[in-house]
Amino acid sequence: MIMIRENFVQENMEKFSSQSKNCSSFFQLISNKGIRQGQFNIRGKVAKTPLFMPVATRGTVRGVSPSQLKEIGFEMILANTYHLHERPGEEVISKLGGLHRFMNWDGLILTDSGGYQVFSLSNYRKVTDEGVVFRSVLDGKEIFLTPEKVLEIQKKLNSDIAIFLDECPEYPCSAKREEESLIRTLKFAQSSIKVEKNPGQLFFGVVQGGMNFKLRQECVHALLSLGVDGLAIGGLSVGEEPSLTKEVLLATLEVIPPDKPRYLMGVGSDILEYIKMGVDMFDSVFPTRIARHGSAILYNKGRINISNKRFKEDESPLDEDCDCYTCRNFSRAYLRHLFVCGELLGKTLLSIHNLTVLYKTVRALNS
Ligand SMILES: [Zn+2]
């Protein structure tokens, strides 16, 4: 196993050396002192980093319209390849002009590989070096996804950043399993890089290797040697202690060249700490999910549940320190009323607020 990895790095080292000299035109590192600040320029659209991406699982951030996302300030969102492949299917979206047009979002879109959904949603799956076979969570139909197919789907969606298929080992797992999943992830990456990109589209490889620092670092080197545009760090925050997450992340970031964008997949807590460590991009369903349950994030004051009786006659805004659409226009009493009655608008208004807090907190670090 170790030989395979060593050969892999060796074979690609020459290519890596020549590529690392090229400054990427799609990502500019503006400052590397203290907080990393950068800027994407993809297909003429700009997104400043560090950035937080709201999750539009099925081509919609639940309960929030694209114009509301724009008003908050978001420049990039994430959509789920697997869910869109299931419904309505990439062919339909492609026929209707791609995902941007289909959902009427003119900002940037990153699509995940769908691998995480395969591993987390399906209770039946078989992974080989060629790809993964699993049953649809919708109708039980058998689906075979290869690294190439996953990218073909993302090409049809025409996302701006596409992610390679990877294999995320479960946690905890044996050292052997960590190594096996790393090798498979790299084999997938080798097949993925041969797929031709859509014009202007970027390809990100996924860093795996479990909790093993050395494997993580080898994975980074190997992916860079293939010439990926950026690195998505997967398989973290999967049940391990937060202190371990940070140690593994630090070891991973240590070997990524400064000009490469780094995206920490699916991690929605401790974001500020990870930004200080050098992560550029995040996504999480957390702010919108808790909003739909009435939970509001306050600037520097923790969280409140708006359904609480104590807000029944509270005329103050949700958060006095916030100037979002919700806080400018509605009282806690009204928002509580919407939640008590199960009105949809309550979920939308709280989602707008929570997303604003996340957006502004992260944006304050690059303004
Ligand atoms: Zn607000």
mmCIF file of N, CA and C in Angstrom, residues 137-223:
data_model
loop_
_atom_site.group_PDB
_atom_site.id
_atom_site.type_symbol
_atom_site.label_atom_id
_atom_site.label_comp_id
_atom_site.label_asym_id
_atom_site.label_seq_id
_atom_site.Cartn_x
_atom_site.Cartn_y
_atom_site.Cartn_z
ATOM 1 N N VAL A 137 -32.173 6.560 -2.298
ATOM 2 C CA VAL A 137 -32.977 6.730 -1.085
ATOM 3 C C VAL A 137 -34.426 7.048 -1.452
ATOM 4 N N LEU A 138 -34.654 7.377 -2.723
ATOM 5 C CA LEU A 138 -36.018 7.710 -3.157
ATOM 6 C C LEU A 138 -36.837 6.476 -3.481
ATOM 7 N N ASP A 139 -36.268 5.611 -4.364
ATOM 8 C CA ASP A 139 -37.068 4.477 -4.825
ATOM 9 C C ASP A 139 -36.352 3.135 -4.750
ATOM 10 N N GLY A 140 -35.200 3.080 -4.121
ATOM 11 C CA GLY A 140 -34.507 1.804 -3.950
ATOM 12 C C GLY A 140 -33.787 1.314 -5.200
ATOM 13 N N LYS A 141 -33.871 2.073 -6.282
ATOM 14 C CA LYS A 141 -33.228 1.701 -7.545
ATOM 15 C C LYS A 141 -31.702 1.697 -7.384
ATOM 16 N N GLU A 142 -31.039 0.751 -8.059
ATOM 17 C CA GLU A 142 -29.584 0.693 -7.930
ATOM 18 C C GLU A 142 -28.933 1.775 -8.803
ATOM 19 N N ILE A 143 -28.004 2.501 -8.210
ATOM 20 C CA ILE A 143 -27.313 3.567 -8.947
ATOM 21 C C ILE A 143 -25.807 3.271 -8.917
ATOM 22 N N PHE A 144 -25.154 3.435 -10.042
ATOM 23 C CA PHE A 144 -23.701 3.236 -10.102
ATOM 24 C C PHE A 144 -23.047 4.573 -10.437
ATOM 25 N N LEU A 145 -22.302 5.092 -9.506
ATOM 26 C CA LEU A 145 -21.619 6.366 -9.748
ATOM 27 C C LEU A 145 -20.122 6.129 -9.878
ATOM 28 N N THR A 146 -19.552 6.597 -10.949
ATOM 29 C CA THR A 146 -18.102 6.520 -11.125
ATOM 30 C C THR A 146 -17.546 7.932 -10.932
ATOM 31 N N PRO A 147 -16.238 8.051 -10.737
ATOM 32 C CA PRO A 147 -15.663 9.401 -10.605
ATOM 33 C C PRO A 147 -15.984 10.251 -11.831
ATOM 34 N N GLU A 148 -15.972 9.625 -13.010
ATOM 35 C CA GLU A 148 -16.237 10.370 -14.252
ATOM 36 C C GLU A 148 -17.698 10.813 -14.309
ATOM 37 N N LYS A 149 -18.588 9.890 -13.918
ATOM 38 C CA LYS A 149 -20.026 10.173 -13.980
ATOM 39 C C LYS A 149 -20.385 11.354 -13.050
ATOM 40 N N VAL A 150 -19.783 11.335 -11.861
ATOM 41 C CA VAL A 150 -20.041 12.394 -10.879
ATOM 42 C C VAL A 150 -19.665 13.767 -11.457
ATOM 43 N N LEU A 151 -18.571 13.791 -12.223
ATOM 44 C CA LEU A 151 -18.170 15.059 -12.834
ATOM 45 C C LEU A 151 -19.047 15.398 -14.031
ATOM 46 N N GLU A 152 -19.479 14.372 -14.764
ATOM 47 C CA GLU A 152 -20.374 14.629 -15.906
ATOM 48 C C GLU A 152 -21.673 15.265 -15.406
ATOM 49 N N ILE A 153 -22.165 14.782 -14.269
ATOM 50 C CA ILE A 153 -23.390 15.369 -13.691
ATOM 51 C C ILE A 153 -23.134 16.844 -13.355
ATOM 52 N N GLN A 154 -21.998 17.106 -12.705
ATOM 53 C CA GLN A 154 -21.696 18.484 -12.304
ATOM 54 C C GLN A 154 -21.445 19.377 -13.522
ATOM 55 N N LYS A 155 -20.964 18.765 -14.603
ATOM 56 C CA LYS A 155 -20.787 19.539 -15.844
ATOM 57 C C LYS A 155 -22.148 19.898 -16.440
ATOM 58 N N LYS A 156 -23.068 18.957 -16.350
ATOM 59 C CA LYS A 156 -24.409 19.248 -16.875
ATOM 60 C C LYS A 156 -25.091 20.318 -16.024
ATOM 61 N N LEU A 157 -24.879 20.260 -14.726
ATOM 62 C CA LEU A 157 -25.431 21.315 -13.853
ATOM 63 C C LEU A 157 -24.725 22.638 -14.160
ATOM 64 N N ASN A 158 -23.500 22.487 -14.672
ATOM 65 C CA ASN A 158 -22.618 23.611 -15.004
ATOM 66 C C ASN A 158 -22.295 24.485 -13.789
ATOM 67 N N SER A 159 -21.974 23.808 -12.684
ATOM 68 C CA SER A 159 -21.558 24.550 -11.490
ATOM 69 C C SER A 159 -20.208 25.204 -11.764
ATOM 70 N N ASP A 160 -19.850 26.155 -10.923
ATOM 71 C CA ASP A 160 -18.585 26.863 -11.113
ATOM 72 C C ASP A 160 -17.419 26.090 -10.499
ATOM 73 N N ILE A 161 -17.697 25.418 -9.373
ATOM 74 C CA ILE A 161 -16.674 24.562 -8.766
ATOM 75 C C ILE A 161 -17.274 23.169 -8.609
ATOM 76 N N ALA A 162 -16.597 22.172 -9.188
ATOM 77 C CA ALA A 162 -17.054 20.785 -9.085
ATOM 78 C C ALA A 162 -16.090 20.013 -8.196
ATOM 79 N N ILE A 163 -16.624 19.042 -7.483
ATOM 80 C CA ILE A 163 -15.800 18.288 -6.524
ATOM 81 C C ILE A 163 -15.670 16.826 -6.974
ATOM 82 N N PHE A 164 -14.475 16.274 -6.812
ATOM 83 C CA PHE A 164 -14.213 14.868 -7.173
ATOM 84 C C PHE A 164 -14.946 13.921 -6.223
ATOM 85 N N LEU A 165 -15.246 12.740 -6.729
ATOM 86 C CA LEU A 165 -15.785 11.676 -5.869
ATOM 87 C C LEU A 165 -14.662 11.211 -4.931
ATOM 88 N N ASP A 166 -15.034 10.926 -3.694
ATOM 89 C CA ASP A 166 -14.041 10.455 -2.727
ATOM 90 C C ASP A 166 -14.665 9.364 -1.888
ATOM 91 N N GLU A 167 -13.843 8.726 -1.074
ATOM 92 C CA GLU A 167 -14.406 7.780 -0.111
ATOM 93 C C GLU A 167 -14.067 8.257 1.283
ATOM 94 N N CYS A 168 -15.122 8.522 2.046
ATOM 95 C CA CYS A 168 -14.943 9.028 3.408
ATOM 96 C C CYS A 168 -15.005 7.845 4.375
ATOM 97 N N PRO A 169 -13.906 7.547 5.077
ATOM 98 C CA PRO A 169 -13.970 6.424 6.016
ATOM 99 C C PRO A 169 -14.828 6.780 7.224
ATOM 100 N N GLU A 170 -15.471 5.770 7.804
ATOM 101 C CA GLU A 170 -16.289 6.029 8.970
ATOM 102 C C GLU A 170 -15.371 6.347 10.168
ATOM 103 N N TYR A 171 -15.923 6.930 11.203
ATOM 104 C CA TYR A 171 -15.100 7.226 12.390
ATOM 105 C C TYR A 171 -15.747 6.574 13.608
ATOM 106 N N PRO A 172 -14.989 5.894 14.444
ATOM 107 C CA PRO A 172 -13.570 5.586 14.278
ATOM 108 C C PRO A 172 -13.385 4.403 13.330
ATOM 109 N N CYS A 173 -12.197 4.287 12.761
ATOM 110 C CA CYS A 173 -11.895 3.117 11.923
ATOM 111 C C CYS A 173 -10.430 2.749 12.085
ATOM 112 N N SER A 174 -10.083 1.583 11.549
ATOM 113 C CA SER A 174 -8.714 1.085 11.718
ATOM 114 C C SER A 174 -7.745 1.862 10.829
ATOM 115 N N ALA A 175 -6.465 1.725 11.155
ATOM 116 C CA ALA A 175 -5.430 2.391 10.353
ATOM 117 C C ALA A 175 -5.466 1.855 8.926
ATOM 118 N N LYS A 176 -5.774 0.565 8.797
ATOM 119 C CA LYS A 176 -5.818 -0.057 7.469
ATOM 120 C C LYS A 176 -6.941 0.567 6.640
ATOM 121 N N ARG A 177 -8.048 0.750 7.282
ATOM 122 C CA ARG A 177 -9.212 1.329 6.586
ATOM 123 C C ARG A 177 -8.931 2.788 6.167
ATOM 124 N N GLU A 178 -8.250 3.508 7.040
ATOM 125 C CA GLU A 178 -7.877 4.900 6.700
ATOM 126 C C GLU A 178 -7.025 4.927 5.439
ATOM 127 N N GLU A 179 -6.089 3.980 5.388
ATOM 128 C CA GLU A 179 -5.177 3.931 4.252
ATOM 129 C C GLU A 179 -5.894 3.488 2.977
ATOM 130 N N GLU A 180 -6.745 2.484 3.128
ATOM 131 C CA GLU A 180 -7.481 1.984 1.953
ATOM 132 C C GLU A 180 -8.362 3.070 1.333
ATOM 133 N N SER A 181 -9.053 3.794 2.206
ATOM 134 C CA SER A 181 -9.961 4.821 1.677
ATOM 135 C C SER A 181 -9.169 5.961 1.036
ATOM 136 N N LEU A 182 -7.970 6.212 1.572
ATOM 137 C CA LEU A 182 -7.117 7.235 0.965
ATOM 138 C C LEU A 182 -6.703 6.804 -0.439
ATOM 139 N N ILE A 183 -6.274 5.560 -0.553
ATOM 140 C CA ILE A 183 -5.831 5.062 -1.863
ATOM 141 C C ILE A 183 -6.978 5.106 -2.860
ATOM 142 N N ARG A 184 -8.156 4.714 -2.394
ATOM 143 C CA ARG A 184 -9.313 4.742 -3.297
ATOM 144 C C ARG A 184 -9.642 6.180 -3.714
ATOM 145 N N THR A 185 -9.600 7.080 -2.757
ATOM 146 C CA THR A 185 -9.859 8.495 -3.057
ATOM 147 C C THR A 185 -8.875 9.004 -4.107
ATOM 148 N N LEU A 186 -7.620 8.570 -3.996
ATOM 149 C CA LEU A 186 -6.613 9.013 -4.975
ATOM 150 C C LEU A 186 -6.831 8.363 -6.338
ATOM 151 N N LYS A 187 -7.276 7.107 -6.327
ATOM 152 C CA LYS A 187 -7.567 6.452 -7.614
ATOM 153 C C LYS A 187 -8.745 7.155 -8.293
ATOM 154 N N PHE A 188 -9.738 7.474 -7.500
ATOM 155 C CA PHE A 188 -10.875 8.235 -8.041
ATOM 156 C C PHE A 188 -10.370 9.561 -8.630
ATOM 157 N N ALA A 189 -9.449 10.189 -7.898
ATOM 158 C CA ALA A 189 -8.938 11.499 -8.340
ATOM 159 C C ALA A 189 -8.187 11.367 -9.664
ATOM 160 N N GLN A 190 -7.436 10.283 -9.804
ATOM 161 C CA GLN A 190 -6.696 10.059 -11.059
ATOM 162 C C GLN A 190 -7.645 9.944 -12.248
ATOM 163 N N SER A 191 -8.781 9.260 -12.020
ATOM 164 C CA SER A 191 -9.773 9.140 -13.104
ATOM 165 C C SER A 191 -10.462 10.479 -13.335
ATOM 166 N N SER A 192 -10.707 11.205 -12.248
ATOM 167 C CA SER A 192 -11.455 12.466 -12.329
ATOM 168 C C SER A 192 -10.713 13.525 -13.128
ATOM 169 N N ILE A 193 -9.419 13.600 -12.915
ATOM 170 C CA ILE A 193 -8.651 14.696 -13.515
ATOM 171 C C ILE A 193 -8.622 14.588 -15.039
ATOM 172 N N LYS A 194 -8.910 13.388 -15.548
ATOM 173 C CA LYS A 194 -8.898 13.200 -17.013
ATOM 174 C C LYS A 194 -10.153 13.748 -17.674
ATOM 175 N N VAL A 195 -11.182 14.012 -16.864
ATOM 176 C CA VAL A 195 -12.431 14.543 -17.421
ATOM 177 C C VAL A 195 -12.212 15.998 -17.834
ATOM 178 N N GLU A 196 -12.696 16.322 -19.014
ATOM 179 C CA GLU A 196 -12.516 17.698 -19.488
ATOM 180 C C GLU A 196 -13.497 18.629 -18.785
ATOM 181 N N LYS A 197 -12.996 19.759 -18.302
ATOM 182 C CA LYS A 197 -13.867 20.701 -17.590
ATOM 183 C C LYS A 197 -14.735 21.487 -18.563
ATOM 184 N N ASN A 198 -15.848 21.990 -18.063
ATOM 185 C CA ASN A 198 -16.578 23.002 -18.825
ATOM 186 C C ASN A 198 -15.729 24.270 -18.823
ATOM 187 N N PRO A 199 -15.893 25.137 -19.813
ATOM 188 C CA PRO A 199 -15.094 26.372 -19.809
ATOM 189 C C PRO A 199 -15.248 27.153 -18.498
ATOM 190 N N GLY A 200 -14.120 27.483 -17.899
ATOM 191 C CA GLY A 200 -14.134 28.304 -16.690
ATOM 192 C C GLY A 200 -14.449 27.554 -15.408
ATOM 193 N N GLN A 201 -14.814 26.291 -15.525
ATOM 194 C CA GLN A 201 -15.180 25.512 -14.322
ATOM 195 C C GLN A 201 -13.901 25.074 -13.589
ATOM 196 N N LEU A 202 -13.986 24.991 -12.262
ATOM 197 C CA LEU A 202 -12.834 24.541 -11.478
ATOM 198 C C LEU A 202 -13.097 23.152 -10.913
ATOM 199 N N PHE A 203 -12.032 22.381 -10.748
ATOM 200 C CA PHE A 203 -12.119 21.051 -10.139
ATOM 201 C C PHE A 203 -11.372 21.052 -8.797
ATOM 202 N N PHE A 204 -12.067 20.669 -7.743
ATOM 203 C CA PHE A 204 -11.426 20.520 -6.432
ATOM 204 C C PHE A 204 -11.302 19.029 -6.088
ATOM 205 N N GLY A 205 -10.133 18.633 -5.593
ATOM 206 C CA GLY A 205 -9.948 17.266 -5.095
ATOM 207 C C GLY A 205 -10.286 17.219 -3.619
ATOM 208 N N VAL A 206 -10.578 16.026 -3.118
ATOM 209 C CA VAL A 206 -10.963 15.895 -1.711
ATOM 210 C C VAL A 206 -9.843 15.230 -0.910
ATOM 211 N N VAL A 207 -9.483 15.867 0.196
ATOM 212 C CA VAL A 207 -8.439 15.327 1.069
ATOM 213 C C VAL A 207 -9.080 14.378 2.075
ATOM 214 N N GLN A 208 -8.658 13.126 2.042
ATOM 215 C CA GLN A 208 -9.089 12.158 3.059
ATOM 216 C C GLN A 208 -7.848 11.653 3.796
ATOM 217 N N GLY A 209 -7.981 10.525 4.470
ATOM 218 C CA GLY A 209 -6.830 10.001 5.228
ATOM 219 C C GLY A 209 -7.154 9.840 6.699
ATOM 220 N N GLY A 210 -8.450 9.911 7.027
ATOM 221 C CA GLY A 210 -8.896 9.715 8.409
ATOM 222 C C GLY A 210 -8.242 10.714 9.348
ATOM 223 N N MET A 211 -7.815 10.219 10.487
ATOM 224 C CA MET A 211 -7.222 11.107 11.496
ATOM 225 C C MET A 211 -5.700 10.997 11.482
ATOM 226 N N ASN A 212 -5.175 10.400 10.424
ATOM 227 C CA ASN A 212 -3.741 10.175 10.326
ATOM 228 C C ASN A 212 -3.073 11.360 9.601
ATOM 229 N N PHE A 213 -2.250 12.099 10.337
ATOM 230 C CA PHE A 213 -1.615 13.308 9.787
ATOM 231 C C PHE A 213 -0.845 13.012 8.500
ATOM 232 N N LYS A 214 -0.066 11.914 8.577
ATOM 233 C CA LYS A 214 0.818 11.605 7.453
ATOM 234 C C LYS A 214 0.005 11.292 6.193
ATOM 235 N N LEU A 215 -1.052 10.498 6.371
ATOM 236 C CA LEU A 215 -1.885 10.154 5.216
ATOM 237 C C LEU A 215 -2.535 11.413 4.635
ATOM 238 N N ARG A 216 -2.994 12.265 5.502
ATOM 239 C CA ARG A 216 -3.618 13.524 5.049
ATOM 240 C C ARG A 216 -2.640 14.330 4.205
ATOM 241 N N GLN A 217 -1.420 14.426 4.703
ATOM 242 C CA GLN A 217 -0.422 15.231 3.989
ATOM 243 C C GLN A 217 -0.054 14.588 2.655
ATOM 244 N N GLU A 218 0.040 13.264 2.656
ATOM 245 C CA GLU A 218 0.329 12.562 1.394
ATOM 246 C C GLU A 218 -0.787 12.801 0.397
ATOM 247 N N CYS A 219 -2.017 12.809 0.903
ATOM 248 C CA CYS A 219 -3.170 13.014 0.036
ATOM 249 C C CYS A 219 -3.097 14.404 -0.609
ATOM 250 N N VAL A 220 -2.743 15.403 0.186
ATOM 251 C CA VAL A 220 -2.613 16.767 -0.349
ATOM 252 C C VAL A 220 -1.573 16.793 -1.471
ATOM 253 N N HIS A 221 -0.394 16.217 -1.202
ATOM 254 C CA HIS A 221 0.675 16.217 -2.213
ATOM 255 C C HIS A 221 0.220 15.526 -3.495
ATOM 256 N N ALA A 222 -0.439 14.381 -3.313
ATOM 257 C CA ALA A 222 -0.861 13.613 -4.486
ATOM 258 C C ALA A 222 -1.896 14.388 -5.306
ATOM 259 N N LEU A 223 -2.843 15.014 -4.627
ATOM 260 C CA LEU A 223 -3.873 15.773 -5.353
ATOM 261 C C LEU A 223 -3.261 16.969 -6.080
#
